[in-house]
Tab-separated table of N, CA, C and O in Angstrom:
chain	number	residue	atom	x	y	z
Y	1	UNK	N	-36.277	175.063	49.280
Y	1	UNK	CA	-37.215	176.115	49.654
Y	1	UNK	C	-37.096	176.476	51.136
Y	1	UNK	O	-37.102	177.617	51.490
Y	2	UNK	N	-36.994	175.485	51.990
Y	2	UNK	CA	-36.919	175.750	53.425
Y	2	UNK	C	-35.663	176.543	53.766
Y	2	UNK	O	-35.678	177.413	54.617
Y	3	UNK	N	-34.580	176.253	53.072
Y	3	UNK	CA	-33.338	176.984	53.339
Y	3	UNK	C	-33.480	178.450	52.942
Y	3	UNK	O	-32.985	179.334	53.629
Y	4	UNK	N	-34.157	178.725	51.824
Y	4	UNK	CA	-34.336	180.115	51.405
Y	4	UNK	C	-35.189	180.879	52.402
Y	4	UNK	O	-34.901	182.030	52.719
Y	5	UNK	N	-36.246	180.255	52.926
Y	5	UNK	CA	-37.088	180.909	53.915
Y	5	UNK	C	-36.322	181.200	55.193
Y	5	UNK	O	-36.470	182.239	55.806
Y	6	UNK	N	-35.472	180.267	55.580
Y	6	UNK	CA	-34.654	180.467	56.787
Y	6	UNK	C	-33.696	181.629	56.585
Y	6	UNK	O	-33.504	182.449	57.457
Y	7	UNK	N	-33.112	181.711	55.411
Y	7	UNK	CA	-32.170	182.780	55.107
Y	7	UNK	C	-32.875	184.136	55.146
Y	7	UNK	O	-32.335	185.113	55.657
Y	8	UNK	N	-34.090	184.196	54.621
Y	8	UNK	CA	-34.865	185.447	54.647
Y	8	UNK	C	-35.146	185.858	56.086
Y	8	UNK	O	-34.997	187.021	56.453
Y	9	UNK	N	-35.541	184.911	56.935
Y	9	UNK	CA	-35.818	185.225	58.333
Y	9	UNK	C	-34.582	185.747	59.045
Y	9	UNK	O	-34.670	186.653	59.856
Y	10	UNK	N	-33.411	185.197	58.754
Y	10	UNK	CA	-32.188	185.697	59.366
Y	10	UNK	C	-31.952	187.152	58.981
Y	10	UNK	O	-31.599	187.970	59.812
Y	11	UNK	N	-32.149	187.478	57.699
Y	11	UNK	CA	-31.938	188.855	57.251
Y	11	UNK	C	-32.916	189.811	57.912
Y	11	UNK	O	-32.542	190.907	58.307
Y	12	UNK	N	-34.166	189.401	58.058
Y	12	UNK	CA	-35.168	190.253	58.705
Y	12	UNK	C	-34.783	190.501	60.157
Y	12	UNK	O	-34.845	191.624	60.641
Y	13	UNK	N	-34.375	189.446	60.861
Y	13	UNK	CA	-33.993	189.597	62.255
Y	13	UNK	C	-32.798	190.523	62.411
Y	13	UNK	O	-32.732	191.315	63.332
Y	14	UNK	N	-31.850	190.450	61.531
Y	14	UNK	CA	-30.693	191.334	61.607
Y	14	UNK	C	-31.114	192.782	61.426
Y	14	UNK	O	-30.638	193.660	62.109
Y	15	UNK	N	-32.024	193.033	60.502
Y	15	UNK	CA	-32.462	194.410	60.252
Y	15	UNK	C	-33.278	194.937	61.420
Y	15	UNK	O	-33.196	196.096	61.768
Y	16	UNK	N	-34.071	194.062	62.063
Y	16	UNK	CA	-34.877	194.501	63.194
Y	16	UNK	C	-34.011	194.818	64.409
Y	16	UNK	O	-34.328	195.697	65.186
Y	17	UNK	N	-32.903	194.096	64.573
Y	17	UNK	CA	-32.031	194.364	65.702
Y	17	UNK	C	-31.507	195.797	65.634
Y	17	UNK	O	-31.409	196.471	66.631
Y	18	UNK	N	-31.159	196.234	64.447
Y	18	UNK	CA	-30.833	197.617	64.179
Y	18	UNK	C	-29.754	198.221	65.034
Y	18	UNK	O	-28.623	197.792	65.004
Y	19	UNK	N	-30.145	199.219	65.821
Y	19	UNK	CA	-29.164	200.067	66.476
Y	19	UNK	C	-29.100	199.881	67.983
Y	19	UNK	O	-28.528	200.714	68.664
Y	20	UNK	N	-29.675	198.831	68.506
Y	20	UNK	CA	-29.646	198.616	69.949
Y	20	UNK	C	-28.222	198.291	70.388
Y	20	UNK	O	-27.623	197.339	69.916
Y	21	UNK	N	-27.701	199.119	71.262
Y	21	UNK	CA	-26.338	198.945	71.751
Y	21	UNK	C	-26.365	198.901	73.264
Y	21	UNK	O	-27.049	199.693	73.902
Y	22	UNK	N	-25.611	197.977	73.831
Y	22	UNK	CA	-25.485	197.868	75.273
Y	22	UNK	C	-24.046	198.203	75.652
Y	22	UNK	O	-23.108	197.623	75.107
Y	23	UNK	N	-23.877	199.150	76.573
Y	23	UNK	CA	-22.555	199.560	77.030
Y	23	UNK	C	-22.482	199.290	78.524
Y	23	UNK	O	-23.322	199.756	79.286
Y	24	UNK	N	-21.478	198.510	78.932
Y	24	UNK	CA	-21.317	198.226	80.358
Y	24	UNK	C	-19.833	198.099	80.688
Y	24	UNK	O	-18.999	197.900	79.812
Y	25	UNK	N	-19.535	198.222	81.959
Y	25	UNK	CA	-18.166	198.052	82.444
Y	25	UNK	C	-18.155	196.827	83.347
Y	25	UNK	O	-19.001	196.694	84.223
Y	26	UNK	N	-17.208	195.936	83.098
Y	26	UNK	CA	-17.117	194.711	83.878
Y	26	UNK	C	-15.708	194.557	84.428
Y	26	UNK	O	-14.741	195.023	83.842
Y	27	UNK	N	-15.633	193.902	85.564
Y	27	UNK	CA	-14.348	193.525	86.148
Y	27	UNK	C	-13.998	192.170	85.547
Y	27	UNK	O	-14.678	191.183	85.797
Y	28	UNK	N	-12.962	192.126	84.752
Y	28	UNK	CA	-12.587	190.899	84.043
Y	28	UNK	C	-11.748	190.026	84.973
Y	28	UNK	O	-10.525	190.049	84.951
Y	29	UNK	N	-12.424	189.243	85.794
Y	29	UNK	CA	-11.750	188.484	86.835
Y	29	UNK	C	-11.048	187.236	86.310
Y	29	UNK	O	-10.339	186.562	87.051
Y	30	UNK	N	-11.199	186.935	85.037
Y	30	UNK	CA	-10.559	185.757	84.468
Y	30	UNK	C	-9.102	186.023	84.106
Y	30	UNK	O	-8.379	185.117	83.754
Y	31	UNK	N	-8.697	187.284	84.178
Y	31	UNK	CA	-7.309	187.639	83.917
Y	31	UNK	C	-6.773	188.372	85.137
Y	31	UNK	O	-7.326	189.386	85.551
Y	32	UNK	N	-5.722	187.872	85.710
Y	32	UNK	CA	-5.093	188.515	86.863
Y	32	UNK	C	-3.845	189.238	86.392
Y	32	UNK	O	-3.028	188.686	85.656
Y	33	UNK	N	-3.698	190.472	86.815
Y	33	UNK	CA	-2.503	191.233	86.499
Y	33	UNK	C	-1.385	190.868	87.469
Y	33	UNK	O	-1.602	190.147	88.457
Y	34	UNK	N	-0.191	191.376	87.216
Y	34	UNK	CA	0.960	191.053	88.061
Y	34	UNK	C	0.760	191.514	89.499
Y	34	UNK	O	1.275	190.902	90.435
Y	35	UNK	N	-0.019	192.605	89.678
Y	35	UNK	CA	-0.249	193.113	91.033
Y	35	UNK	C	-1.400	192.381	91.741
Y	35	UNK	O	-1.783	192.752	92.848
Y	36	UNK	N	-1.981	191.358	91.114
Y	36	UNK	CA	-3.043	190.567	91.728
Y	36	UNK	C	-4.438	191.120	91.500
Y	36	UNK	O	-5.420	190.535	91.944
Y	37	UNK	N	-4.553	192.248	90.801
Y	37	UNK	CA	-5.866	192.846	90.542
Y	37	UNK	C	-6.388	192.416	89.174
Y	37	UNK	O	-5.660	191.845	88.358
Y	38	UNK	N	-7.651	192.700	88.931
Y	38	UNK	CA	-8.304	192.371	87.664
Y	38	UNK	C	-8.597	193.660	86.898
Y	38	UNK	O	-9.008	194.657	87.498
Y	39	UNK	N	-8.408	193.653	85.583
Y	39	UNK	CA	-8.652	194.871	84.806
Y	39	UNK	C	-10.145	195.163	84.638
Y	39	UNK	O	-10.967	194.249	84.609
Y	40	UNK	N	-10.475	196.444	84.537
Y	40	UNK	CA	-11.845	196.852	84.215
Y	40	UNK	C	-11.947	196.981	82.703
Y	40	UNK	O	-11.095	197.596	82.061
Y	41	UNK	N	-12.983	196.393	82.147
Y	41	UNK	CA	-13.157	196.365	80.700
Y	41	UNK	C	-14.473	197.024	80.317
Y	41	UNK	O	-15.488	196.838	80.992
Y	42	UNK	N	-14.441	197.787	79.242
Y	42	UNK	CA	-15.646	198.379	78.666
Y	42	UNK	C	-16.189	197.364	77.670
Y	42	UNK	O	-15.500	196.980	76.719
Y	43	UNK	N	-17.426	196.908	77.887
Y	43	UNK	CA	-18.042	195.916	77.015
Y	43	UNK	C	-19.148	196.582	76.214
Y	43	UNK	O	-20.088	197.149	76.772
Y	44	UNK	N	-19.038	196.515	74.886
Y	44	UNK	CA	-20.040	197.077	73.990
Y	44	UNK	C	-20.637	195.928	73.199
Y	44	UNK	O	-19.920	195.170	72.548
Y	45	UNK	N	-21.963	195.784	73.272
Y	45	UNK	CA	-22.662	194.715	72.558
Y	45	UNK	C	-23.633	195.326	71.567
Y	45	UNK	O	-24.377	196.243	71.899
Y	46	UNK	N	-23.589	194.810	70.338
Y	46	UNK	CA	-24.516	195.268	69.301
Y	46	UNK	C	-24.779	194.107	68.355
Y	46	UNK	O	-23.849	193.457	67.899
Y	47	UNK	N	-26.036	193.862	68.078
Y	47	UNK	CA	-26.453	192.812	67.147
Y	47	UNK	C	-25.867	191.453	67.509
Y	47	UNK	O	-25.445	190.695	66.648
Y	48	UNK	N	-25.781	191.153	68.794
Y	48	UNK	CA	-25.287	189.859	69.228
Y	48	UNK	C	-23.769	189.725	69.220
Y	48	UNK	O	-23.236	188.674	69.522
Y	49	UNK	N	-23.072	190.788	68.853
Y	49	UNK	CA	-21.611	190.761	68.840
Y	49	UNK	C	-21.100	191.597	70.005
Y	49	UNK	O	-21.677	192.615	70.345
Y	50	UNK	N	-19.989	191.146	70.582
Y	50	UNK	CA	-19.463	191.817	71.761
Y	50	UNK	C	-18.014	192.219	71.526
Y	50	UNK	O	-17.231	191.471	70.954
Y	51	UNK	N	-17.673	193.405	72.001
Y	51	UNK	CA	-16.302	193.898	71.933
Y	51	UNK	C	-15.914	194.387	73.321
Y	51	UNK	O	-16.703	195.042	73.994
Y	52	UNK	N	-14.701	194.059	73.732
Y	52	UNK	CA	-14.240	194.483	75.052
Y	52	UNK	C	-12.922	195.226	74.914
Y	52	UNK	O	-12.037	194.802	74.174
Y	53	UNK	N	-12.821	196.356	75.621
Y	53	UNK	CA	-11.610	197.166	75.629
Y	53	UNK	C	-11.260	197.487	77.069
Y	53	UNK	O	-12.129	197.782	77.885
Y	54	UNK	N	-9.974	197.502	77.358
Y	54	UNK	CA	-9.517	197.813	78.704
Y	54	UNK	C	-9.656	199.308	78.972
Y	54	UNK	O	-9.433	200.131	78.087
Y	55	UNK	N	-10.021	199.652	80.200
Y	55	UNK	CA	-10.098	201.055	80.601
Y	55	UNK	C	-8.770	201.555	81.158
Y	55	UNK	O	-8.626	202.729	81.467
Y	56	UNK	N	-7.808	200.662	81.311
Y	56	UNK	CA	-6.517	201.047	81.854
Y	56	UNK	C	-6.512	201.154	83.368
Y	56	UNK	O	-5.599	201.726	83.947
Y	57	UNK	N	-7.547	200.621	84.008
Y	57	UNK	CA	-7.678	200.664	85.455
Y	57	UNK	C	-7.906	199.240	85.944
Y	57	UNK	O	-8.587	198.455	85.285
Y	58	UNK	N	-7.331	198.919	87.090
Y	58	UNK	CA	-7.561	197.593	87.667
Y	58	UNK	C	-8.048	197.747	89.100
Y	58	UNK	O	-7.832	198.780	89.741
Y	59	UNK	N	-8.722	196.712	89.570
Y	59	UNK	CA	-9.284	196.735	90.916
Y	59	UNK	C	-9.203	195.318	91.498
Y	59	UNK	O	-9.237	194.336	90.745
Y	60	UNK	N	-9.064	195.237	92.795
Y	60	UNK	CA	-9.087	193.939	93.461
Y	60	UNK	C	-10.502	193.374	93.344
Y	60	UNK	O	-11.489	194.075	93.595
Y	61	UNK	N	-10.615	192.121	92.933
Y	61	UNK	CA	-11.935	191.506	92.727
Y	61	UNK	C	-12.775	191.510	94.001
Y	61	UNK	O	-14.004	191.534	93.933
Y	62	UNK	N	-12.133	191.527	95.173
Y	62	UNK	CA	-12.874	191.565	96.438
Y	62	UNK	C	-13.560	192.913	96.644
Y	62	UNK	O	-14.498	193.017	97.427
Y	63	UNK	N	-13.098	193.942	95.954
Y	63	UNK	CA	-13.668	195.278	96.110
Y	63	UNK	C	-14.618	195.637	94.967
Y	63	UNK	O	-14.969	196.794	94.795
Y	64	UNK	N	-15.055	194.652	94.198
Y	64	UNK	CA	-15.944	194.885	93.063
Y	64	UNK	C	-17.260	194.179	93.290
Y	64	UNK	O	-17.299	193.003	93.654
Y	65	UNK	N	-18.378	194.897	93.073
Y	65	UNK	CA	-19.714	194.315	93.192
Y	65	UNK	C	-20.117	193.791	91.811
Y	65	UNK	O	-20.411	194.579	90.910
Y	66	UNK	N	-20.110	192.478	91.635
Y	66	UNK	CA	-20.362	191.886	90.323
Y	66	UNK	C	-21.831	191.944	89.921
Y	66	UNK	O	-22.148	191.835	88.743
Y	67	UNK	N	-22.726	192.118	90.854
Y	67	UNK	CA	-24.152	192.248	90.509
Y	67	UNK	C	-24.464	193.633	89.953
Y	67	UNK	O	-25.226	193.779	89.018
Y	68	UNK	N	-23.871	194.648	90.563
Y	68	UNK	CA	-24.124	196.030	90.131
Y	68	UNK	C	-23.110	196.512	89.094
Y	68	UNK	O	-23.301	197.566	88.500
Y	69	UNK	N	-22.036	195.762	88.900
Y	69	UNK	CA	-20.944	196.153	88.004
Y	69	UNK	C	-20.384	197.525	88.358
Y	69	UNK	O	-20.248	198.409	87.513
Y	70	UNK	N	-20.058	197.682	89.616
Y	70	UNK	CA	-19.434	198.917	90.094
Y	70	UNK	C	-18.611	198.600	91.337
Y	70	UNK	O	-18.786	197.550	91.947
Y	71	UNK	N	-17.693	199.486	91.709
Y	71	UNK	CA	-16.895	199.215	92.914
Y	71	UNK	C	-17.764	199.239	94.167
Y	71	UNK	O	-18.756	199.967	94.245
Y	72	UNK	N	-17.368	198.420	95.134
Y	72	UNK	CA	-18.105	198.404	96.397
Y	72	UNK	C	-17.880	199.717	97.139
Y	72	UNK	O	-16.963	200.481	96.835
Y	73	UNK	N	-18.717	199.976	98.122
Y	73	UNK	CA	-18.636	201.234	98.874
Y	73	UNK	C	-17.303	201.387	99.604
Y	73	UNK	O	-16.816	202.505	99.780
Y	74	UNK	N	-16.705	200.304	100.007
Y	74	UNK	CA	-15.450	200.392	100.756
Y	74	UNK	C	-14.207	200.414	99.866
Y	74	UNK	O	-13.086	200.426	100.369
Y	75	UNK	N	-14.372	200.427	98.566
Y	75	UNK	CA	-13.237	200.469	97.643
Y	75	UNK	C	-12.501	201.799	97.807
Y	75	UNK	O	-13.121	202.868	97.753
Y	76	UNK	N	-11.175	201.780	98.004
Y	76	UNK	CA	-10.452	203.028	98.275
Y	76	UNK	C	-10.462	204.027	97.114
Y	76	UNK	O	-10.449	205.229	97.342
Y	77	UNK	N	-10.510	203.571	95.873
Y	77	UNK	CA	-10.503	204.468	94.708
Y	77	UNK	C	-11.871	204.545	94.043
Y	77	UNK	O	-11.972	204.762	92.847
Y	78	UNK	N	-12.925	204.379	94.807
Y	78	UNK	CA	-14.281	204.298	94.264
Y	78	UNK	C	-14.649	205.506	93.406
Y	78	UNK	O	-15.116	205.355	92.282
Y	79	UNK	N	-14.439	206.709	93.908
Y	79	UNK	CA	-14.830	207.920	93.156
Y	79	UNK	C	-14.038	208.034	91.859
Y	79	UNK	O	-14.587	208.377	90.812
Y	80	UNK	N	-12.749	207.753	91.922
Y	80	UNK	CA	-11.890	207.815	90.740
Y	80	UNK	C	-12.348	206.808	89.687
Y	80	UNK	O	-12.470	207.133	88.507
Y	81	UNK	N	-12.649	205.584	90.116
Y	81	UNK	CA	-13.086	204.538	89.187
Y	81	UNK	C	-14.449	204.882	88.588
Y	81	UNK	O	-14.664	204.726	87.381
Y	82	UNK	N	-15.376	205.375	89.410
Y	82	UNK	CA	-16.700	205.754	88.894
Y	82	UNK	C	-16.586	206.888	87.882
Y	82	UNK	O	-17.321	206.921	86.887
Y	83	UNK	N	-15.662	207.824	88.105
Y	83	UNK	CA	-15.448	208.923	87.166
Y	83	UNK	C	-14.932	208.396	85.826
Y	83	UNK	O	-15.401	208.806	84.760
Y	84	UNK	N	-13.991	207.466	85.864
Y	84	UNK	CA	-13.457	206.869	84.632
Y	84	UNK	C	-14.546	206.100	83.893
Y	84	UNK	O	-14.669	206.190	82.669
Y	85	UNK	N	-15.360	205.358	84.634
Y	85	UNK	CA	-16.448	204.597	84.024
Y	85	UNK	C	-17.448	205.531	83.346
Y	85	UNK	O	-17.860	205.298	82.210
Y	86	UNK	N	-17.814	206.603	84.026
Y	86	UNK	CA	-18.771	207.558	83.462
Y	86	UNK	C	-18.234	208.185	82.183
Y	86	UNK	O	-18.939	208.269	81.172
Y	87	UNK	N	-16.977	208.609	82.197
Y	87	UNK	CA	-16.376	209.222	81.007
Y	87	UNK	C	-16.298	208.247	79.842
Y	87	UNK	O	-16.571	208.606	78.700
Y	88	UNK	N	-15.950	206.997	80.124
Y	88	UNK	CA	-15.855	205.993	79.063
Y	88	UNK	C	-17.222	205.700	78.456
Y	88	UNK	O	-17.359	205.591	77.234
Y	89	UNK	N	-18.251	205.598	79.295
Y	89	UNK	CA	-19.603	205.350	78.783
Y	89	UNK	C	-20.098	206.529	77.956
Y	89	UNK	O	-20.717	206.351	76.908
Y	90	UNK	N	-19.837	207.755	78.409
Y	90	UNK	CA	-20.258	208.938	77.663
Y	90	UNK	C	-19.562	209.015	76.311
Y	90	UNK	O	-20.196	209.291	75.291
Y	91	UNK	N	-18.266	208.770	76.308
Y	91	UNK	CA	-17.505	208.825	75.061
Y	91	UNK	C	-18.003	207.780	74.068
Y	91	UNK	O	-18.182	208.063	72.883
Y	92	UNK	N	-18.276	206.572	74.554
Y	92	UNK	CA	-18.751	205.496	73.682
Y	92	UNK	C	-20.148	205.786	73.157
Y	92	UNK	O	-20.430	205.563	71.983
Y	93	UNK	N	-21.028	206.311	74.004
Y	93	UNK	CA	-22.388	206.602	73.538
Y	93	UNK	C	-22.391	207.774	72.551
Y	93	UNK	O	-23.153	207.760	71.590
Y	94	UNK	N	-21.516	208.765	72.746
Y	94	UNK	CA	-21.417	209.866	71.779
Y	94	UNK	C	-20.924	209.355	70.433
Y	94	UNK	O	-21.422	209.758	69.382
Y	95	UNK	N	-19.951	208.456	70.462
Y	95	UNK	CA	-19.442	207.870	69.228
Y	95	UNK	C	-20.543	207.093	68.524
Y	95	UNK	O	-20.717	207.212	67.306
Y	96	UNK	N	-21.323	206.331	69.272
Y	96	UNK	CA	-22.422	205.567	68.681
Y	96	UNK	C	-23.456	206.496	68.062
Y	96	UNK	O	-23.942	206.263	66.961
Y	97	UNK	N	-23.816	207.572	68.760
Y	97	UNK	CA	-24.790	208.525	68.226
Y	97	UNK	C	-24.282	209.191	66.953
Y	97	UNK	O	-25.036	209.393	66.008
Y	98	UNK	N	-23.004	209.522	66.918
Y	98	UNK	CA	-22.470	210.162	65.722
Y	98	UNK	C	-22.463	209.200	64.539
Y	98	UNK	O	-22.675	209.609	63.402
Y	99	UNK	N	-22.245	207.916	64.797
Y	99	UNK	CA	-22.301	206.936	63.723
Y	99	UNK	C	-23.725	206.756	63.203
Y	99	UNK	O	-23.936	206.502	62.020
Y	100	UNK	N	-24.708	206.896	64.097
Y	100	UNK	CA	-26.103	206.767	63.671
Y	100	UNK	C	-26.524	207.921	62.780
Y	100	UNK	O	-27.308	207.755	61.857
Y	101	UNK	N	-26.033	209.112	63.052
Y	101	UNK	CA	-26.440	210.289	62.292
Y	101	UNK	C	-25.551	210.552	61.095
Y	101	UNK	O	-25.821	211.460	60.321
Y	102	UNK	N	-24.492	209.760	60.926
Y	102	UNK	CA	-23.568	209.954	59.819
Y	102	UNK	C	-24.252	209.648	58.508
Y	102	UNK	O	-24.944	208.652	58.361
Y	103	UNK	N	-24.057	210.524	57.555
Y	103	UNK	CA	-24.618	210.325	56.224
Y	103	UNK	C	-23.457	210.325	55.234
Y	103	UNK	O	-22.556	211.148	55.317
Y	104	UNK	N	-23.467	209.385	54.299
Y	104	UNK	CA	-22.369	209.337	53.337
Y	104	UNK	C	-22.377	210.575	52.447
Y	104	UNK	O	-23.412	211.188	52.200
Y	105	UNK	N	-21.219	210.931	51.989
Y	105	UNK	CA	-21.110	212.072	51.091
Y	105	UNK	C	-20.131	211.733	49.993
Y	105	UNK	O	-19.362	210.785	50.087
Y	106	UNK	N	-20.168	212.491	48.950
Y	106	UNK	CA	-19.263	212.252	47.836
Y	106	UNK	C	-20.019	212.337	46.527
Y	106	UNK	O	-21.145	212.831	46.448
Y	107	UNK	N	-19.420	211.830	45.483
Y	107	UNK	CA	-20.003	211.988	44.158
Y	107	UNK	C	-21.194	211.071	43.934
Y	107	UNK	O	-21.978	211.296	43.025
Y	108	UNK	N	-21.357	210.025	44.749
Y	108	UNK	CA	-22.454	209.087	44.552
Y	108	UNK	C	-23.681	209.377	45.388
Y	108	UNK	O	-24.650	208.649	45.325
Y	109	UNK	N	-23.655	210.403	46.200
Y	109	UNK	CA	-24.813	210.702	47.047
Y	109	UNK	C	-25.721	211.691	46.360
Y	109	UNK	O	-25.303	212.513	45.548
Y	110	UNK	N	-26.998	211.588	46.712
Y	110	UNK	CA	-27.976	212.519	46.174
Y	110	UNK	C	-27.931	213.811	46.956
Y	110	UNK	O	-27.742	213.820	48.162
Y	111	UNK	N	-28.111	214.920	46.275
Y	111	UNK	CA	-28.068	216.208	46.962
Y	111	UNK	C	-29.397	216.922	46.881
Y	111	UNK	O	-30.240	216.717	46.170
């Protein structure tokens, strides 16, 4: 009986988590590229699961503010990096919104 109640609570918690998505850009300092810089990664978290994708841009870890998750003011490519980050976040949030509004279609749907 206790196991069944626990299983029910897990299902309820999963349904309540629903559509909350966190999108952030992080400097992945645990991997160093050949040029000595660290890649910038787009991190998407949903329902306790995390996915990371490279943005194709790297930055020296000394020029990255890890508290704010953005390049420091003295970073030479700051505007370029911020533009890439903004575009990646917008694209990901648009994709998420379109998935939320997607409705199945076909012979099994009600019309």
